[in-house]
Coordinates of C-alpha atoms in Angstrom, one line a residue:
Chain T
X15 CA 131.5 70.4 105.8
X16 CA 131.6 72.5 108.8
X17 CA 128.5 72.3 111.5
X18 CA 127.6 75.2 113.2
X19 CA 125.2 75.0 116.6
X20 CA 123.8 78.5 117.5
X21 CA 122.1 78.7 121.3
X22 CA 119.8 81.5 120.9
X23 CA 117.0 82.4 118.7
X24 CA 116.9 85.9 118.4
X25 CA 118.0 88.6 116.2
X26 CA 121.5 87.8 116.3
X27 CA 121.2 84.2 116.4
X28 CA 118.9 84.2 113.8
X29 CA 121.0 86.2 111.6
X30 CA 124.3 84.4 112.4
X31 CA 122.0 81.0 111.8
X32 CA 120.9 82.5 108.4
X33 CA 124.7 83.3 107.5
X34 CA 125.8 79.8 108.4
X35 CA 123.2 78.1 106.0
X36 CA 124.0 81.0 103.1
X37 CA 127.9 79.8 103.6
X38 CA 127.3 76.3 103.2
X39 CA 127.3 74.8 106.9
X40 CA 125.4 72.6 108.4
X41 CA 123.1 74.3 111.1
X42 CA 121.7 73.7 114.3
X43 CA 120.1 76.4 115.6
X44 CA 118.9 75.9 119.6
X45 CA 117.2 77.9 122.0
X46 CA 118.3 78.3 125.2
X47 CA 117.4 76.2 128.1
X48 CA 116.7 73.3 125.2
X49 CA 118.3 69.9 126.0
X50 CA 119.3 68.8 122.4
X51 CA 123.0 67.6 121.8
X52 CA 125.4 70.2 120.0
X53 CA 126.2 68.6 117.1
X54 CA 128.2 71.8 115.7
X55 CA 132.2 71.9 115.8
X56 CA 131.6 75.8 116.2
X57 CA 129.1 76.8 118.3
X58 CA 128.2 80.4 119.1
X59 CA 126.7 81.7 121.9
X60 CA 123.9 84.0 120.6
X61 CA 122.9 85.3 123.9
X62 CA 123.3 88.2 125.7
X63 CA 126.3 88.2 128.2
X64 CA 124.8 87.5 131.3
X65 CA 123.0 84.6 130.5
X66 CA 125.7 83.1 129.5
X67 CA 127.3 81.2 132.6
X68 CA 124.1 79.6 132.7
X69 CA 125.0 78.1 129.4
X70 CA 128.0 77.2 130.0
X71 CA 127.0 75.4 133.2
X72 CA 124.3 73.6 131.2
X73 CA 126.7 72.9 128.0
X74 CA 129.6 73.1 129.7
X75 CA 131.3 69.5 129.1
X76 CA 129.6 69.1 125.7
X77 CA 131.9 72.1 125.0
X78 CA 135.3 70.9 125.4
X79 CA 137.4 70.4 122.2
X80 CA 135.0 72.5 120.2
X81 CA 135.6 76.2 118.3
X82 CA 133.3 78.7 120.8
X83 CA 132.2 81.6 119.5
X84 CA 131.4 84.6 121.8
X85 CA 129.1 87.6 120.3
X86 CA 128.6 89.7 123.5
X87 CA 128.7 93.0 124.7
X88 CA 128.9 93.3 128.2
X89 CA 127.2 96.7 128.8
X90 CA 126.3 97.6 132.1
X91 CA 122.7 98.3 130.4
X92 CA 121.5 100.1 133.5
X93 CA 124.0 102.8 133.4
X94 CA 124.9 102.1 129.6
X95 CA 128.2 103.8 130.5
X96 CA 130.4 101.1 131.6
X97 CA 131.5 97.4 130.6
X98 CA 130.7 94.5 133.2
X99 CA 134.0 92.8 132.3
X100 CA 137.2 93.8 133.6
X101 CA 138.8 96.9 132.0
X102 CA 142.3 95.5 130.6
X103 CA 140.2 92.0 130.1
X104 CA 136.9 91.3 128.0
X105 CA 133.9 89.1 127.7
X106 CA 135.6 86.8 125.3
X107 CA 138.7 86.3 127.7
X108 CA 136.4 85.7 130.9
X109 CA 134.5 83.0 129.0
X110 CA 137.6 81.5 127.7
X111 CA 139.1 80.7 131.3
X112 CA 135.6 79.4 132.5
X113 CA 135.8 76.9 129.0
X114 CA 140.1 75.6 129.1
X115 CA 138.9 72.9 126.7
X116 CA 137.7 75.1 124.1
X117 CA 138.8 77.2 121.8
X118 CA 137.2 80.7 122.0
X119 CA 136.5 82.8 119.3
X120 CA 134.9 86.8 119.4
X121 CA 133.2 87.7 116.1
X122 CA 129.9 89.5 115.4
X123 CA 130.0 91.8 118.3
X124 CA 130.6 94.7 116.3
X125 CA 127.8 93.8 113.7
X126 CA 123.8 94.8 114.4
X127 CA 121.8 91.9 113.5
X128 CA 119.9 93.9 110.6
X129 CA 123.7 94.1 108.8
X130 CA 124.2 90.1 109.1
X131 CA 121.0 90.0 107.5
X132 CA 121.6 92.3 104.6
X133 CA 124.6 91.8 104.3
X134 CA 125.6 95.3 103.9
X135 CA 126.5 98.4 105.9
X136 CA 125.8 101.6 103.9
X137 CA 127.0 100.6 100.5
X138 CA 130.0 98.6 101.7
X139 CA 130.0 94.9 102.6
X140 CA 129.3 94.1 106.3
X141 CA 133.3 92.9 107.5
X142 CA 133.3 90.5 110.4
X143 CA 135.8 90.6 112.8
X144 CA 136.9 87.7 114.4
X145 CA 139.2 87.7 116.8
X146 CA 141.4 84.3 118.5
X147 CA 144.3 82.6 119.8
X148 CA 143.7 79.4 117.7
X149 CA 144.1 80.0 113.7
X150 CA 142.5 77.0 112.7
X151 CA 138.9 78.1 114.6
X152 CA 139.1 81.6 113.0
X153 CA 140.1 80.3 109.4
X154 CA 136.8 78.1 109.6
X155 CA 135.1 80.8 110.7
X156 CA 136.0 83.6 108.6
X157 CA 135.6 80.6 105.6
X158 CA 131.6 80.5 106.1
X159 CA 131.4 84.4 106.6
X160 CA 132.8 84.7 103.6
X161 CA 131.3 82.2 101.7
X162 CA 128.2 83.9 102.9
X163 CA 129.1 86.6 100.9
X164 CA 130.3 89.0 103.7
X165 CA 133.7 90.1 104.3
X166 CA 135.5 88.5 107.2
X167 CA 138.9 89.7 108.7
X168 CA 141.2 88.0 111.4
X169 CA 141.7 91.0 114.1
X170 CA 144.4 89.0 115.9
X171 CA 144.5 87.3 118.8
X172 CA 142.1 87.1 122.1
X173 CA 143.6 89.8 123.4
X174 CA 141.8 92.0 120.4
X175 CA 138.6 91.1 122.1
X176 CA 139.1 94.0 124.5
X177 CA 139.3 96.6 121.3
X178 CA 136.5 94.4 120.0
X179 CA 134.3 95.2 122.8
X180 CA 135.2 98.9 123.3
X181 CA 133.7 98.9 119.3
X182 CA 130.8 97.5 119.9
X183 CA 129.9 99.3 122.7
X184 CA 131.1 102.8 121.5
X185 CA 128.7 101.1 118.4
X186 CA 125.8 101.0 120.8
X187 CA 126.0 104.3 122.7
X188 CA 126.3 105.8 118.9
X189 CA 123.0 104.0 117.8
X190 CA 121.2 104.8 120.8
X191 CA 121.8 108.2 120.6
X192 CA 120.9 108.4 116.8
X193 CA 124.3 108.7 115.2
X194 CA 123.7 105.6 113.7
X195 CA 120.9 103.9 112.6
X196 CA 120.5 100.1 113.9
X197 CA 120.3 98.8 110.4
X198 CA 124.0 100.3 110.1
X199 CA 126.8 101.4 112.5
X200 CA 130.7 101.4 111.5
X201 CA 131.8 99.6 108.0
X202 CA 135.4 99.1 107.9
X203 CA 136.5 100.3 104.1
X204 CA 138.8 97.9 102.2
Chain A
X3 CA 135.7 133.8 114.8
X4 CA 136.6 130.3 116.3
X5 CA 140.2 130.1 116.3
X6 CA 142.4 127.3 116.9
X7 CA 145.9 126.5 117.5
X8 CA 147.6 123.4 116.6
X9 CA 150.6 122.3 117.7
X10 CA 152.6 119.5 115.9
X11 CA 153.4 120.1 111.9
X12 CA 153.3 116.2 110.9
X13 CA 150.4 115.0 108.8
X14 CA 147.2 114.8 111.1
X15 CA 148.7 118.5 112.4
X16 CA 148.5 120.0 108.9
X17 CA 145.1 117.6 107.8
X18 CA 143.5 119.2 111.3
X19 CA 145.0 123.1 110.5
X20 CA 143.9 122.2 107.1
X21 CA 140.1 121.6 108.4
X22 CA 140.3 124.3 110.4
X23 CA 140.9 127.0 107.9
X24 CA 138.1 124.9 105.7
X25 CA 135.9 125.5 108.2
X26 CA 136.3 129.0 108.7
X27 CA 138.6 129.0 111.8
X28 CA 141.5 131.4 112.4
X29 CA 144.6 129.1 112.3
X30 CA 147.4 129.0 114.0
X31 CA 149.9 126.2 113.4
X32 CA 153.0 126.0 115.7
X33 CA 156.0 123.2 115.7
X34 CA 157.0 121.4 118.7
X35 CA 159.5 123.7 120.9
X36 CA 159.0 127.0 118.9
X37 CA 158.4 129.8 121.6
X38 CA 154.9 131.4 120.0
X39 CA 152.1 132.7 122.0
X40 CA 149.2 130.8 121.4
X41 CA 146.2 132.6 120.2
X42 CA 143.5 129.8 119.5
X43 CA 140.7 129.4 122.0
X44 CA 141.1 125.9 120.7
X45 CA 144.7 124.4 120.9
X46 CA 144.7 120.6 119.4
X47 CA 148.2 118.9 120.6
X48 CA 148.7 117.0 117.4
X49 CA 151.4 115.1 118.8
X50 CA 152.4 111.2 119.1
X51 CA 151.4 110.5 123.0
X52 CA 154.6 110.3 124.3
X53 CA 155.6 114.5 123.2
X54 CA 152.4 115.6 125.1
X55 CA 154.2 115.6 128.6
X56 CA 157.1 118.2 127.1
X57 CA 154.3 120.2 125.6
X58 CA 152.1 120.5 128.5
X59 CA 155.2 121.7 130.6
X60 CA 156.1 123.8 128.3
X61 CA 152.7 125.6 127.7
X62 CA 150.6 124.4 130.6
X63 CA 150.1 128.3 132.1
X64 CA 148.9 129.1 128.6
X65 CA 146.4 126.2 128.5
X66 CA 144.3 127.5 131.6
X67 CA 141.1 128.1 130.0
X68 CA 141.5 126.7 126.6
X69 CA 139.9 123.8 124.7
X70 CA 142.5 121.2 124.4
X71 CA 142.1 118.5 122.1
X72 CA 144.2 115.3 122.3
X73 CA 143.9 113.4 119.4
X74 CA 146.4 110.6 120.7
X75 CA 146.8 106.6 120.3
X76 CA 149.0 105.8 123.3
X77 CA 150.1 102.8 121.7
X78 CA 152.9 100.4 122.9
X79 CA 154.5 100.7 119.5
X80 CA 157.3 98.4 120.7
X81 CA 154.5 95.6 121.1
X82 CA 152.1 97.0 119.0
X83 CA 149.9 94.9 121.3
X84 CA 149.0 97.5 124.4
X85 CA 147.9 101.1 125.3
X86 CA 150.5 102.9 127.4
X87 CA 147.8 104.0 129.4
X88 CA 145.2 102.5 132.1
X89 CA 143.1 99.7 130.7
X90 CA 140.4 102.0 132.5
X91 CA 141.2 105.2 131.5
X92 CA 142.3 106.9 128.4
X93 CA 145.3 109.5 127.1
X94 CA 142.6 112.3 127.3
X95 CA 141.7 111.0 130.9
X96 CA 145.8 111.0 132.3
X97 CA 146.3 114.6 130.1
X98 CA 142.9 116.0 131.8
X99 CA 144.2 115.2 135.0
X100 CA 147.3 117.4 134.3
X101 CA 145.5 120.5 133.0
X102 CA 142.7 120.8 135.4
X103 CA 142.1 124.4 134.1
X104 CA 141.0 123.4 130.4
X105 CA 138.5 121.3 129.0
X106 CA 140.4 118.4 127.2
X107 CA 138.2 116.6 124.0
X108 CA 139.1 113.7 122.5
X109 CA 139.1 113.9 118.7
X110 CA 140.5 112.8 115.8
X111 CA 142.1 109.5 116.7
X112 CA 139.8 107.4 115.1
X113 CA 140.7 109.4 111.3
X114 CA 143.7 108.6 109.5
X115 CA 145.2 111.8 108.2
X116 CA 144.3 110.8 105.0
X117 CA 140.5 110.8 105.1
X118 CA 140.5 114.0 107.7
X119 CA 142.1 115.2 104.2
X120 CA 140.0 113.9 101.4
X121 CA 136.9 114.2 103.6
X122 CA 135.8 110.8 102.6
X123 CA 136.3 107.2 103.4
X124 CA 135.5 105.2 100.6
X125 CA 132.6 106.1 99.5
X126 CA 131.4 107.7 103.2
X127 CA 132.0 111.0 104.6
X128 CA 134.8 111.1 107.0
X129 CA 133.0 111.1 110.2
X130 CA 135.1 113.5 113.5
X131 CA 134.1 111.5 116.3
X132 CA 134.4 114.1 119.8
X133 CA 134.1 113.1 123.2
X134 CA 134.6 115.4 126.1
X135 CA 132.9 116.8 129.2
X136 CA 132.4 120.1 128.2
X137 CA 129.6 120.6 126.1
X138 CA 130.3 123.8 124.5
X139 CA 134.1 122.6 123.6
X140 CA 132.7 120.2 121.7
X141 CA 130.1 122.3 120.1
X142 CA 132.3 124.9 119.0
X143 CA 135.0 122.1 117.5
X144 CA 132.3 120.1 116.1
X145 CA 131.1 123.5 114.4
X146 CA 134.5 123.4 112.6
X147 CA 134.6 119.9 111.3
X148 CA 130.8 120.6 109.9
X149 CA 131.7 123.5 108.1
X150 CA 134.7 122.2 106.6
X151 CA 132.2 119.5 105.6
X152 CA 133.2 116.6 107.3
X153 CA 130.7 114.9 109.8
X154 CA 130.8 115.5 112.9
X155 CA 129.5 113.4 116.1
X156 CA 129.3 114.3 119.7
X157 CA 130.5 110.4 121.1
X158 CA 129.7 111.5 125.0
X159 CA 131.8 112.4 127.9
X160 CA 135.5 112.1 128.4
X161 CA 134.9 108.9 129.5
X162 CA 134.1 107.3 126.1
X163 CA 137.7 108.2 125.1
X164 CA 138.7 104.7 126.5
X165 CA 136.2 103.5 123.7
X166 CA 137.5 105.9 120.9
X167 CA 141.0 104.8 122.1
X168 CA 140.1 101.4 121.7
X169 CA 138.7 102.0 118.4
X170 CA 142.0 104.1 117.0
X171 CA 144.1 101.3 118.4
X172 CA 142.2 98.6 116.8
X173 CA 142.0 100.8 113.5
X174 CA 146.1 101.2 113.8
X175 CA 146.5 97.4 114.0
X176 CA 144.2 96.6 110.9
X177 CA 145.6 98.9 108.8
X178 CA 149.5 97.8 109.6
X179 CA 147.5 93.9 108.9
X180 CA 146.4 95.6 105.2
X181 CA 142.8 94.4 106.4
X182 CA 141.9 98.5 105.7
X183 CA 143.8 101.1 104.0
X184 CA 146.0 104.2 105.1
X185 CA 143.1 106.2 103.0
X186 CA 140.2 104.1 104.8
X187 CA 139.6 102.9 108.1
X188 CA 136.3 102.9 109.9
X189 CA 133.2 104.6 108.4
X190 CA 130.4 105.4 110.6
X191 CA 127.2 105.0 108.0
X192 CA 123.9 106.9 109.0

């Protein structure tokens, strides 16, 4: 059975928690700053991008041999016009060098927390993207999104985080100015 | 009457000419290297990235004033793995730079020719995503796409091209992975 810890409690965690026990895994669901042992193999970071070095330092060694699962976008939010990461680089990549010993996953950045929930975006099926250098962590992955009943789909490698990112935040600027409504944003069409 | 030039006779050339006329436009469409005038207050260069260069030079003097839309993917297609441009710019950022006397919009890139064509993907409208720094360029383009009843979205300054860039590049890598169709791609639900 896979085991799935998710640091963070709020609407994305909550949702990603709600898909985890809807696809059969066993979930621990933690909020930050809490001191309980990660008993997940995957564990995904359901906080917003600059709280997570804080986590890592906290989590850091507990970390190490397990599937990581990074669902930020680094907006500059004063500005809301630039990323915090490195152009040619992303979140997913900086987090991966600061965690050697684990194996680190983007998914659900380009999902709003009200599609996770419902499952749907429009009238098509909300598609995660997930996005790594090590198969085996995305396979189980993309197995309990889709035995949630959502559609899951390997975007490639690490490197794809970059795209990833570029989505969700084109995603956000779209919502914010009312192209989009927060309960939807872009469904990729089979 | 808007009126709008394109330049490049492949399939997103004749879906955009197509669109144009649909929308009420006077159309001009032009193959690479013939000698016309062009008469379109709107010129789209629907080229692959790597003919733009030979087009600007070729009709750069012309250009001064115009609306010129790039509606490029500057993929490494050797790699399939890379933009050929700055990780922190954009095609529509390097060909602004060269035509300092038009205002260059990003549009397009994120459609397959298909749906620019059918108007639909899946069951959504086929949403024209524009970007640019000149407001009433993109009004008067967007104008076109609406009345050839597509959707139509302002995405923000030139800047956001990276994003839409990102987004075409991702959308190009999918589709080649069969994870969405040649007909499909991204919706952007309301």
């Amino acid at each position: 059975m896979t085991s799935i810890s998710i640091i963070g409690t709020g609407n994305m965690g909550g949702a990603i928690a709600g898909i985890a026990a809807k696809g059969g895994a066993e979930v621990q669901l933690v909020g930050r700053g809490s001191d309980q042992a990660l008993t997940g193999d995957i564990v995904v970071l359901a906080l917003p991008y600059p709280a997570v070095d804080e986590v890592i330092a906290q989590y850091g060694a507990q970390l190490a041999g397990k599937t990581v699962v990074d669902i930020t976008n680094p907006l500059d939010f004063s500005t809301f016009d630039d990323l915090v990461v490195p152009a040619d680089s992303s979140a997913a990549a900086v987090i991966a060098a600061k965690l050697p010993a684990s194996h680190v996953v983007k998914a659900f950045n380009t999902n709003f927390a009200a599609t996770l929930a419902s499952g749907a975006v429009g009238d098509q099926p909300t598609t995660v993207l997930v996005a790594g250098d090590d198969q085996a962590s995305k396979d189980a992955l993309l197995a309990v999104v889709r035995a949630a009943g959502l559609r899951g789909e390997d975007a490639g490698s690490l490197k794809r985080a970059r795209e990833l990112e570029a989505l969700g935040f084109l995603q956000l600027t779209l919502a914010v100015a009312e192209k989009t409504a927060w309960t939807a944003g872009f469904a990729l069409v089979k």
